[in-house]
Amino acid sequence: MKLIGGQDFEDLGGTVTSPIENREGVGHTWNIILDNLKRLIISSLLCALGFLPLATGIFFGFALRLPPLLLLAGVIGGAISGPAYGTMIDGILVAFRGLPGRWWERYTQVFRREWKNCLLPGMVQGLFLAMAVNVLMMVYDGRGLPPLMLLSLLVAALTLLAVNTWFWPQRMLIDLNLIQLAKNSLLMTMMHPKVTWGAVAVLILYWAFIFILYPYSSLFLVVLGFWFPSLMQITITYRMLNGELKIEERLEEKAMDHN
């Protein structure tokens, strides 16, 4: 696939087309970013395209005060965003684990293989976002809500962010059904609260920075996009995830079975 300027994805360099290196230690994440920056940016832009229907529907639903449009955007837009986000997460995991291979071939292969499995998780996220925006719309219009309802919404939002922190890497790494993945994610949230909330804090602070400094943060959004907070979260959680679920052992066994 040719890019602007005639470059091919495989001309961009990166971990997945270079020899596996020792990426342990302080410079691990920095090496990943330097080695895969262009690819991370491109995969993030593709992810942003997947989120465009959701964002557009949410925007017009809020602007026109149309809760049914919010609901429709949450269902359809959320379902569309799921495969785009999941495929980006897989690419980040490939870079994080230092795997060799042709990046674009893997990207398209994973998208074709996993898009159906990512529809429902994306839909759940989209629906919750639509519900949250609907509540905010009511508050913005001056319709009072019980404090307990607002508190419940905040707790639910934080819980969803915490579970998602563990859910998506598992979705792209392990062949389990959604119920098992959700249970694992909830257990990981409860077993490792410091790691979980550290990862959630990174996500919240990142998007708060983008929102507060907008439109000046637009440049950061183009460069860092969706990939940066996701990579930071994976950097924080992967050791625990691998320790609890034996990710590397499972993948090595699966590779040996294929061979």
PDB file of C-alpha atoms in Angstrom:
ATOM      1  CA  MET A   1       0.000   0.000   0.000  1.00  0.00           C
ATOM      2  CA  LYS A   2       1.561   3.301  -1.151  1.00  0.00           C
ATOM      3  CA  LEU A   3       1.504   6.406   1.028  1.00  0.00           C
ATOM      4  CA  ILE A   4       1.853  10.089   0.240  1.00  0.00           C
ATOM      5  CA  GLY A   5       5.310  10.609  -1.205  1.00  0.00           C
ATOM      6  CA  GLY A   6       5.468   7.110  -2.663  1.00  0.00           C
ATOM      7  CA  GLN A   7       6.511   5.369   0.546  1.00  0.00           C
ATOM      8  CA  ASP A   8       5.331   1.883   1.294  1.00  0.00           C
ATOM      9  CA  PHE A   9       4.373   0.689   4.776  1.00  0.00           C
ATOM     10  CA  GLU A  10       7.381  -1.634   4.686  1.00  0.00           C
ATOM     11  CA  ASP A  11       9.701   1.331   4.008  1.00  0.00           C
ATOM     12  CA  LEU A  12       8.811   2.969   7.299  1.00  0.00           C
ATOM     13  CA  GLY A  13      11.105   0.860   9.447  1.00  0.00           C
ATOM     14  CA  GLY A  14      10.078  -0.508  12.812  1.00  0.00           C
ATOM     15  CA  THR A  15      10.342  -3.348  15.239  1.00  0.00           C
ATOM     16  CA  VAL A  16       8.282  -5.792  13.252  1.00  0.00           C
ATOM     17  CA  THR A  17      10.687  -5.787  10.307  1.00  0.00           C
ATOM     18  CA  SER A  18      13.900  -5.641  12.316  1.00  0.00           C
ATOM     19  CA  PRO A  19      15.627  -8.319  14.395  1.00  0.00           C
ATOM     20  CA  ILE A  20      14.216  -8.919  17.857  1.00  0.00           C
ATOM     21  CA  GLU A  21      16.300  -6.949  20.311  1.00  0.00           C
ATOM     22  CA  ASN A  22      16.709  -6.887  24.055  1.00  0.00           C
ATOM     23  CA  ARG A  23      14.076  -4.309  24.931  1.00  0.00           C
ATOM     24  CA  GLU A  24      14.120  -4.711  28.702  1.00  0.00           C
ATOM     25  CA  GLY A  25      15.007  -1.810  30.970  1.00  0.00           C
ATOM     26  CA  VAL A  26      14.435   1.921  31.157  1.00  0.00           C
ATOM     27  CA  GLY A  27      14.668   2.546  27.416  1.00  0.00           C
ATOM     28  CA  HIS A  28      12.176  -0.139  26.392  1.00  0.00           C
ATOM     29  CA  THR A  29       9.200   2.110  25.671  1.00  0.00           C
ATOM     30  CA  TRP A  30      11.349   4.856  24.187  1.00  0.00           C
ATOM     31  CA  ASN A  31      12.956   2.386  21.775  1.00  0.00           C
ATOM     32  CA  ILE A  32       9.525   1.150  20.713  1.00  0.00           C
ATOM     33  CA  ILE A  33       8.359   4.686  19.959  1.00  0.00           C
ATOM     34  CA  LEU A  34      11.489   5.633  18.003  1.00  0.00           C
ATOM     35  CA  ASP A  35      11.453   2.355  16.097  1.00  0.00           C
ATOM     36  CA  ASN A  36       7.757   2.416  15.185  1.00  0.00           C
ATOM     37  CA  LEU A  37       6.691   6.063  15.268  1.00  0.00           C
ATOM     38  CA  LYS A  38       5.460   6.400  11.680  1.00  0.00           C
ATOM     39  CA  ARG A  39       3.592   3.118  11.833  1.00  0.00           C
ATOM     40  CA  LEU A  40       2.021   3.980  15.173  1.00  0.00           C
ATOM     41  CA  ILE A  41       0.848   7.302  13.768  1.00  0.00           C
ATOM     42  CA  ILE A  42      -0.623   5.679  10.649  1.00  0.00           C
ATOM     43  CA  SER A  43      -2.406   2.932  12.596  1.00  0.00           C
ATOM     44  CA  SER A  44      -3.753   5.618  14.934  1.00  0.00           C
ATOM     45  CA  LEU A  45      -5.101   7.614  11.986  1.00  0.00           C
ATOM     46  CA  LEU A  46      -6.806   4.471  10.672  1.00  0.00           C
ATOM     47  CA  CYS A  47      -8.268   3.982  14.143  1.00  0.00           C
ATOM     48  CA  ALA A  48      -9.498   7.592  14.121  1.00  0.00           C
ATOM     49  CA  LEU A  49     -11.306   6.889  10.842  1.00  0.00           C
ATOM     50  CA  GLY A  50     -13.041   3.994  12.563  1.00  0.00           C
ATOM     51  CA  PHE A  51     -14.180   6.324  15.349  1.00  0.00           C
ATOM     52  CA  LEU A  52     -15.396   9.017  12.943  1.00  0.00           C
ATOM     53  CA  PRO A  53     -19.007   7.705  12.596  1.00  0.00           C
ATOM     54  CA  LEU A  54     -19.307   7.432  16.381  1.00  0.00           C
ATOM     55  CA  ALA A  55     -17.896  10.909  16.987  1.00  0.00           C
ATOM     56  CA  THR A  56     -20.049  12.444  14.245  1.00  0.00           C
ATOM     57  CA  GLY A  57     -23.239  10.848  15.536  1.00  0.00           C
ATOM     58  CA  ILE A  58     -22.478  11.844  19.136  1.00  0.00           C
ATOM     59  CA  PHE A  59     -21.717  15.426  18.080  1.00  0.00           C
ATOM     60  CA  PHE A  60     -24.935  15.911  16.116  1.00  0.00           C
ATOM     61  CA  GLY A  61     -26.977  14.033  18.706  1.00  0.00           C
ATOM     62  CA  PHE A  62     -25.746  16.463  21.350  1.00  0.00           C
ATOM     63  CA  ALA A  63     -25.995  19.577  19.150  1.00  0.00           C
ATOM     64  CA  LEU A  64     -29.530  18.775  17.985  1.00  0.00           C
ATOM     65  CA  ARG A  65     -30.618  17.386  21.369  1.00  0.00           C
ATOM     66  CA  LEU A  66     -31.694  14.072  19.842  1.00  0.00           C
ATOM     67  CA  PRO A  67     -31.294  11.134  22.268  1.00  0.00           C
ATOM     68  CA  PRO A  68     -32.361   8.599  19.563  1.00  0.00           C
ATOM     69  CA  LEU A  69     -29.475   9.815  17.396  1.00  0.00           C
ATOM     70  CA  LEU A  70     -27.119   9.380  20.332  1.00  0.00           C
ATOM     71  CA  LEU A  71     -28.382   5.827  20.782  1.00  0.00           C
ATOM     72  CA  LEU A  72     -28.015   5.045  17.077  1.00  0.00           C
ATOM     73  CA  ALA A  73     -24.502   6.501  17.034  1.00  0.00           C
ATOM     74  CA  GLY A  74     -23.570   4.462  20.081  1.00  0.00           C
ATOM     75  CA  VAL A  75     -24.749   1.184  18.540  1.00  0.00           C
ATOM     76  CA  ILE A  76     -23.599   1.569  14.930  1.00  0.00           C
ATOM     77  CA  GLY A  77     -20.657   3.907  15.455  1.00  0.00           C
ATOM     78  CA  GLY A  78     -19.437   1.892  18.431  1.00  0.00           C
ATOM     79  CA  ALA A  79     -19.586  -1.337  16.428  1.00  0.00           C
ATOM     80  CA  ILE A  80     -17.549   0.270  13.621  1.00  0.00           C
ATOM     81  CA  SER A  81     -14.950   1.638  16.029  1.00  0.00           C
ATOM     82  CA  GLY A  82     -14.344  -1.724  17.728  1.00  0.00           C
ATOM     83  CA  PRO A  83     -12.424  -3.465  14.912  1.00  0.00           C
ATOM     84  CA  ALA A  84     -10.393  -0.325  14.177  1.00  0.00           C
ATOM     85  CA  TYR A  85      -9.373   0.039  17.822  1.00  0.00           C
ATOM     86  CA  GLY A  86      -8.694  -3.666  18.314  1.00  0.00           C
ATOM     87  CA  THR A  87      -6.442  -3.851  15.249  1.00  0.00           C
ATOM     88  CA  MET A  88      -4.467  -0.838  16.457  1.00  0.00           C
ATOM     89  CA  ILE A  89      -4.017  -2.501  19.863  1.00  0.00           C
ATOM     90  CA  ASP A  90      -2.685  -5.611  18.139  1.00  0.00           C
ATOM     91  CA  GLY A  91      -0.143  -3.489  16.245  1.00  0.00           C
ATOM     92  CA  ILE A  92       0.979  -1.840  19.500  1.00  0.00           C
ATOM     93  CA  LEU A  93       1.375  -5.265  21.120  1.00  0.00           C
ATOM     94  CA  VAL A  94       3.433  -6.482  18.161  1.00  0.00           C
ATOM     95  CA  ALA A  95       5.748  -3.483  18.542  1.00  0.00           C
ATOM     96  CA  PHE A  96       5.858  -3.841  22.332  1.00  0.00           C
ATOM     97  CA  ARG A  97       6.807  -7.519  22.134  1.00  0.00           C
ATOM     98  CA  GLY A  98       9.402  -6.875  19.429  1.00  0.00           C
ATOM     99  CA  LEU A  99       8.038  -9.410  16.957  1.00  0.00           C
ATOM    100  CA  PRO A 100       9.427  -9.706  13.429  1.00  0.00           C
ATOM    101  CA  GLY A 101       7.176  -9.707  10.390  1.00  0.00           C
ATOM    102  CA  ARG A 102       5.615  -7.489   7.751  1.00  0.00           C
ATOM    103  CA  TRP A 103       3.514  -4.901   9.544  1.00  0.00           C
ATOM    104  CA  TRP A 104       0.910  -4.104   6.911  1.00  0.00           C
ATOM    105  CA  GLU A 105       0.317  -7.762   6.092  1.00  0.00           C
ATOM    106  CA  ARG A 106      -0.315  -8.478   9.767  1.00  0.00           C
ATOM    107  CA  TYR A 107      -2.543  -5.415  10.144  1.00  0.00           C
ATOM    108  CA  THR A 108      -4.841  -6.485   7.317  1.00  0.00           C
ATOM    109  CA  GLN A 109      -4.758 -10.117   8.401  1.00  0.00           C
ATOM    110  CA  VAL A 110      -5.725  -9.282  11.984  1.00  0.00           C
ATOM    111  CA  PHE A 111      -8.486  -6.949  10.822  1.00  0.00           C
ATOM    112  CA  ARG A 112     -10.007  -9.645   8.617  1.00  0.00           C
ATOM    113  CA  ARG A 113      -9.696 -12.268  11.338  1.00  0.00           C
ATOM    114  CA  GLU A 114     -10.867 -10.278  14.365  1.00  0.00           C
ATOM    115  CA  TRP A 115     -13.359  -7.688  13.122  1.00  0.00           C
ATOM    116  CA  LYS A 116     -16.396  -9.772  14.073  1.00  0.00           C
ATOM    117  CA  ASN A 117     -15.001 -10.404  17.573  1.00  0.00           C
ATOM    118  CA  CYS A 118     -14.512  -6.662  18.114  1.00  0.00           C
ATOM    119  CA  LEU A 119     -18.001  -5.549  17.091  1.00  0.00           C
ATOM    120  CA  LEU A 120     -19.771  -6.237  20.401  1.00  0.00           C
ATOM    121  CA  PRO A 121     -17.058  -4.750  22.672  1.00  0.00           C
ATOM    122  CA  GLY A 122     -17.021  -1.646  20.490  1.00  0.00           C
ATOM    123  CA  MET A 123     -20.804  -1.463  20.625  1.00  0.00           C
ATOM    124  CA  VAL A 124     -20.787  -1.649  24.439  1.00  0.00           C
ATOM    125  CA  GLN A 125     -18.278   1.207  24.602  1.00  0.00           C
ATOM    126  CA  GLY A 126     -20.281   3.255  22.110  1.00  0.00           C
ATOM    127  CA  LEU A 127     -23.539   2.714  23.998  1.00  0.00           C
ATOM    128  CA  PHE A 128     -21.998   3.763  27.286  1.00  0.00           C
ATOM    129  CA  LEU A 129     -20.512   6.874  25.678  1.00  0.00           C
ATOM    130  CA  ALA A 130     -23.916   7.736  24.215  1.00  0.00           C
ATOM    131  CA  MET A 131     -25.568   7.291  27.632  1.00  0.00           C
ATOM    132  CA  ALA A 132     -22.929   9.455  29.308  1.00  0.00           C
ATOM    133  CA  VAL A 133     -23.334  12.216  26.701  1.00  0.00           C
ATOM    134  CA  ASN A 134     -27.113  12.026  27.111  1.00  0.00           C
ATOM    135  CA  VAL A 135     -26.764  12.605  30.861  1.00  0.00           C
ATOM    136  CA  LEU A 136     -24.348  15.471  30.266  1.00  0.00           C
ATOM    137  CA  MET A 137     -26.807  16.939  27.769  1.00  0.00           C
ATOM    138  CA  MET A 138     -29.535  16.914  30.416  1.00  0.00           C
ATOM    139  CA  VAL A 139     -27.244  18.615  32.921  1.00  0.00           C
ATOM    140  CA  TYR A 140     -26.134  21.181  30.319  1.00  0.00           C
ATOM    141  CA  ASP A 141     -29.771  22.025  29.556  1.00  0.00           C
ATOM    142  CA  GLY A 142     -30.424  22.727  33.203  1.00  0.00           C
ATOM    143  CA  ARG A 143     -32.406  19.608  34.027  1.00  0.00           C
ATOM    144  CA  GLY A 144     -31.298  18.580  37.469  1.00  0.00           C
ATOM    145  CA  LEU A 145     -30.216  15.037  38.186  1.00  0.00           C
ATOM    146  CA  PRO A 146     -29.934  13.387  41.584  1.00  0.00           C
ATOM    147  CA  PRO A 147     -26.347  13.511  42.881  1.00  0.00           C
ATOM    148  CA  LEU A 148     -26.489   9.766  43.413  1.00  0.00           C
ATOM    149  CA  MET A 149     -27.186   9.229  39.700  1.00  0.00           C
ATOM    150  CA  LEU A 150     -24.228  11.363  38.702  1.00  0.00           C
ATOM    151  CA  LEU A 151     -22.026   9.527  41.180  1.00  0.00           C
ATOM    152  CA  SER A 152     -23.223   6.188  39.810  1.00  0.00           C
ATOM    153  CA  LEU A 153     -22.399   7.308  36.278  1.00  0.00           C
ATOM    154  CA  LEU A 154     -18.904   8.342  37.345  1.00  0.00           C
ATOM    155  CA  VAL A 155     -18.297   5.001  39.090  1.00  0.00           C
ATOM    156  CA  ALA A 156     -19.611   3.107  36.054  1.00  0.00           C
ATOM    157  CA  ALA A 157     -17.386   5.122  33.695  1.00  0.00           C
ATOM    158  CA  LEU A 158     -14.271   4.497  35.790  1.00  0.00           C
ATOM    159  CA  THR A 159     -15.116   0.801  36.054  1.00  0.00           C
ATOM    160  CA  LEU A 160     -15.516   0.531  32.284  1.00  0.00           C
ATOM    161  CA  LEU A 161     -12.177   2.285  31.728  1.00  0.00           C
ATOM    162  CA  ALA A 162     -10.504  -0.053  34.223  1.00  0.00           C
ATOM    163  CA  VAL A 163     -11.941  -3.206  32.666  1.00  0.00           C
ATOM    164  CA  ASN A 164     -11.104  -1.986  29.150  1.00  0.00           C
ATOM    165  CA  THR A 165      -7.486  -1.530  30.215  1.00  0.00           C
ATOM    166  CA  TRP A 166      -7.192  -5.307  30.600  1.00  0.00           C
ATOM    167  CA  PHE A 167      -9.836  -6.386  28.097  1.00  0.00           C
ATOM    168  CA  TRP A 168      -8.437  -5.208  24.766  1.00  0.00           C
ATOM    169  CA  PRO A 169      -4.920  -6.672  25.066  1.00  0.00           C
ATOM    170  CA  GLN A 170      -6.518 -10.006  26.004  1.00  0.00           C
ATOM    171  CA  ARG A 171      -8.997  -9.743  23.131  1.00  0.00           C
ATOM    172  CA  MET A 172      -6.141  -9.449  20.646  1.00  0.00           C
ATOM    173  CA  LEU A 173      -3.778 -11.964  22.282  1.00  0.00           C
ATOM    174  CA  ILE A 174      -5.906 -14.822  23.628  1.00  0.00           C
ATOM    175  CA  ASP A 175      -8.623 -16.870  21.972  1.00  0.00           C
ATOM    176  CA  LEU A 176     -11.315 -16.699  24.676  1.00  0.00           C
ATOM    177  CA  ASN A 177     -15.000 -15.828  24.505  1.00  0.00           C
ATOM    178  CA  LEU A 178     -16.266 -12.431  25.615  1.00  0.00           C
ATOM    179  CA  ILE A 179     -17.603 -13.656  28.954  1.00  0.00           C
ATOM    180  CA  GLN A 180     -14.239 -15.173  29.904  1.00  0.00           C
ATOM    181  CA  LEU A 181     -12.411 -12.048  28.776  1.00  0.00           C
ATOM    182  CA  ALA A 182     -14.748  -9.826  30.801  1.00  0.00           C
ATOM    183  CA  LYS A 183     -14.318 -12.013  33.902  1.00  0.00           C
ATOM    184  CA  ASN A 184     -10.538 -11.999  33.526  1.00  0.00           C
ATOM    185  CA  SER A 185     -10.522  -8.230  33.112  1.00  0.00           C
ATOM    186  CA  LEU A 186     -12.690  -7.668  36.183  1.00  0.00           C
ATOM    187  CA  LEU A 187     -10.494 -10.000  38.250  1.00  0.00           C
ATOM    188  CA  MET A 188      -7.337  -8.251  37.075  1.00  0.00           C
ATOM    189  CA  THR A 189      -8.885  -4.906  38.015  1.00  0.00           C
ATOM    190  CA  MET A 190      -9.578  -6.120  41.553  1.00  0.00           C
ATOM    191  CA  MET A 191      -6.296  -8.011  41.998  1.00  0.00           C
ATOM    192  CA  HIS A 192      -4.040  -5.195  40.773  1.00  0.00           C
ATOM    193  CA  PRO A 193      -5.742  -1.915  41.720  1.00  0.00           C
ATOM    194  CA  LYS A 194      -2.565   0.208  41.757  1.00  0.00           C
ATOM    195  CA  VAL A 195      -1.537  -0.919  38.287  1.00  0.00           C
ATOM    196  CA  THR A 196      -5.100  -0.604  36.997  1.00  0.00           C
ATOM    197  CA  TRP A 197      -5.754   2.884  38.274  1.00  0.00           C
ATOM    198  CA  GLY A 198      -2.293   4.021  37.244  1.00  0.00           C
ATOM    199  CA  ALA A 199      -3.119   2.980  33.676  1.00  0.00           C
ATOM    200  CA  VAL A 200      -6.560   4.606  33.868  1.00  0.00           C
ATOM    201  CA  ALA A 201      -5.002   7.812  35.202  1.00  0.00           C
ATOM    202  CA  VAL A 202      -2.674   7.943  32.179  1.00  0.00           C
ATOM    203  CA  LEU A 203      -5.666   7.718  29.844  1.00  0.00           C
ATOM    204  CA  ILE A 204      -7.705  10.348  31.704  1.00  0.00           C
ATOM    205  CA  LEU A 205      -4.794  12.795  31.998  1.00  0.00           C
ATOM    206  CA  TYR A 206      -3.940  12.411  28.313  1.00  0.00           C
ATOM    207  CA  TRP A 207      -7.460  13.157  27.051  1.00  0.00           C
ATOM    208  CA  ALA A 208      -7.898  15.918  29.660  1.00  0.00           C
ATOM    209  CA  PHE A 209      -4.719  17.523  28.295  1.00  0.00           C
ATOM    210  CA  ILE A 210      -6.019  17.262  24.722  1.00  0.00           C
ATOM    211  CA  PHE A 211      -9.433  18.680  25.686  1.00  0.00           C
ATOM    212  CA  ILE A 212      -8.254  21.535  27.908  1.00  0.00           C
ATOM    213  CA  LEU A 213      -5.633  22.797  25.451  1.00  0.00           C
ATOM    214  CA  TYR A 214      -7.769  22.386  22.328  1.00  0.00           C
ATOM    215  CA  PRO A 215      -7.311  23.716  19.613  1.00  0.00           C
ATOM    216  CA  TYR A 216      -3.624  24.170  20.487  1.00  0.00           C
ATOM    217  CA  SER A 217      -3.377  20.452  21.256  1.00  0.00           C
ATOM    218  CA  SER A 218      -4.442  19.501  17.716  1.00  0.00           C
ATOM    219  CA  LEU A 219      -0.843  18.917  16.663  1.00  0.00           C
ATOM    220  CA  PHE A 220      -0.303  16.581  19.610  1.00  0.00           C
ATOM    221  CA  LEU A 221      -3.523  14.787  18.704  1.00  0.00           C
ATOM    222  CA  VAL A 222      -2.372  14.195  15.123  1.00  0.00           C
ATOM    223  CA  VAL A 223       1.003  12.821  16.236  1.00  0.00           C
ATOM    224  CA  LEU A 224       0.063  10.977  19.433  1.00  0.00           C
ATOM    225  CA  GLY A 225      -3.573  10.205  18.608  1.00  0.00           C
ATOM    226  CA  PHE A 226      -4.948   6.992  20.044  1.00  0.00           C
ATOM    227  CA  TRP A 227      -1.686   5.046  20.067  1.00  0.00           C
ATOM    228  CA  PHE A 228       0.199   6.949  22.767  1.00  0.00           C
ATOM    229  CA  PRO A 229      -2.154   6.429  25.738  1.00  0.00           C
ATOM    230  CA  SER A 230      -2.764   2.827  24.635  1.00  0.00           C
ATOM    231  CA  LEU A 231       0.971   2.100  24.489  1.00  0.00           C
ATOM    232  CA  MET A 232       1.478   3.691  27.902  1.00  0.00           C
ATOM    233  CA  GLN A 233      -1.310   1.567  29.359  1.00  0.00           C
ATOM    234  CA  ILE A 234       0.120  -1.619  27.867  1.00  0.00           C
ATOM    235  CA  THR A 235       3.561  -0.689  29.195  1.00  0.00           C
ATOM    236  CA  ILE A 236       2.078  -0.369  32.683  1.00  0.00           C
ATOM    237  CA  THR A 237      -0.086  -3.498  32.649  1.00  0.00           C
ATOM    238  CA  TYR A 238       1.628  -6.058  30.411  1.00  0.00           C
ATOM    239  CA  ARG A 239       3.945  -7.559  33.042  1.00  0.00           C
ATOM    240  CA  MET A 240       1.004  -8.258  35.337  1.00  0.00           C
ATOM    241  CA  LEU A 241      -1.122  -9.519  32.467  1.00  0.00           C
ATOM    242  CA  ASN A 242       1.597 -11.877  31.308  1.00  0.00           C
ATOM    243  CA  GLY A 243       2.297 -13.062  34.845  1.00  0.00           C
ATOM    244  CA  GLU A 244      -1.322 -13.887  35.604  1.00  0.00           C
ATOM    245  CA  LEU A 245      -2.420 -15.328  32.262  1.00  0.00           C
ATOM    246  CA  LYS A 246       0.902 -16.708  30.932  1.00  0.00           C
ATOM    247  CA  ILE A 247       0.489 -14.809  27.669  1.00  0.00           C
ATOM    248  CA  GLU A 248       3.947 -15.551  26.291  1.00  0.00           C
ATOM    249  CA  GLU A 249       3.681 -19.265  27.142  1.00  0.00           C
ATOM    250  CA  ARG A 250       0.278 -19.516  25.450  1.00  0.00           C
ATOM    251  CA  LEU A 251       1.548 -17.791  22.319  1.00  0.00           C
ATOM    252  CA  GLU A 252       4.685 -19.942  22.169  1.00  0.00           C
ATOM    253  CA  GLU A 253       2.592 -23.110  22.490  1.00  0.00           C
ATOM    254  CA  LYS A 254       0.224 -21.862  19.782  1.00  0.00           C
ATOM    255  CA  ALA A 255       3.173 -21.101  17.472  1.00  0.00           C
ATOM    256  CA  MET A 256       4.625 -24.576  18.059  1.00  0.00           C
ATOM    257  CA  ASP A 257       1.252 -26.177  17.283  1.00  0.00           C
ATOM    258  CA  HIS A 258       1.084 -24.286  13.966  1.00  0.00           C
ATOM    259  CA  ASN A 259       4.597 -25.416  13.104  1.00  0.00           C
TER     260      ASN A 259
END
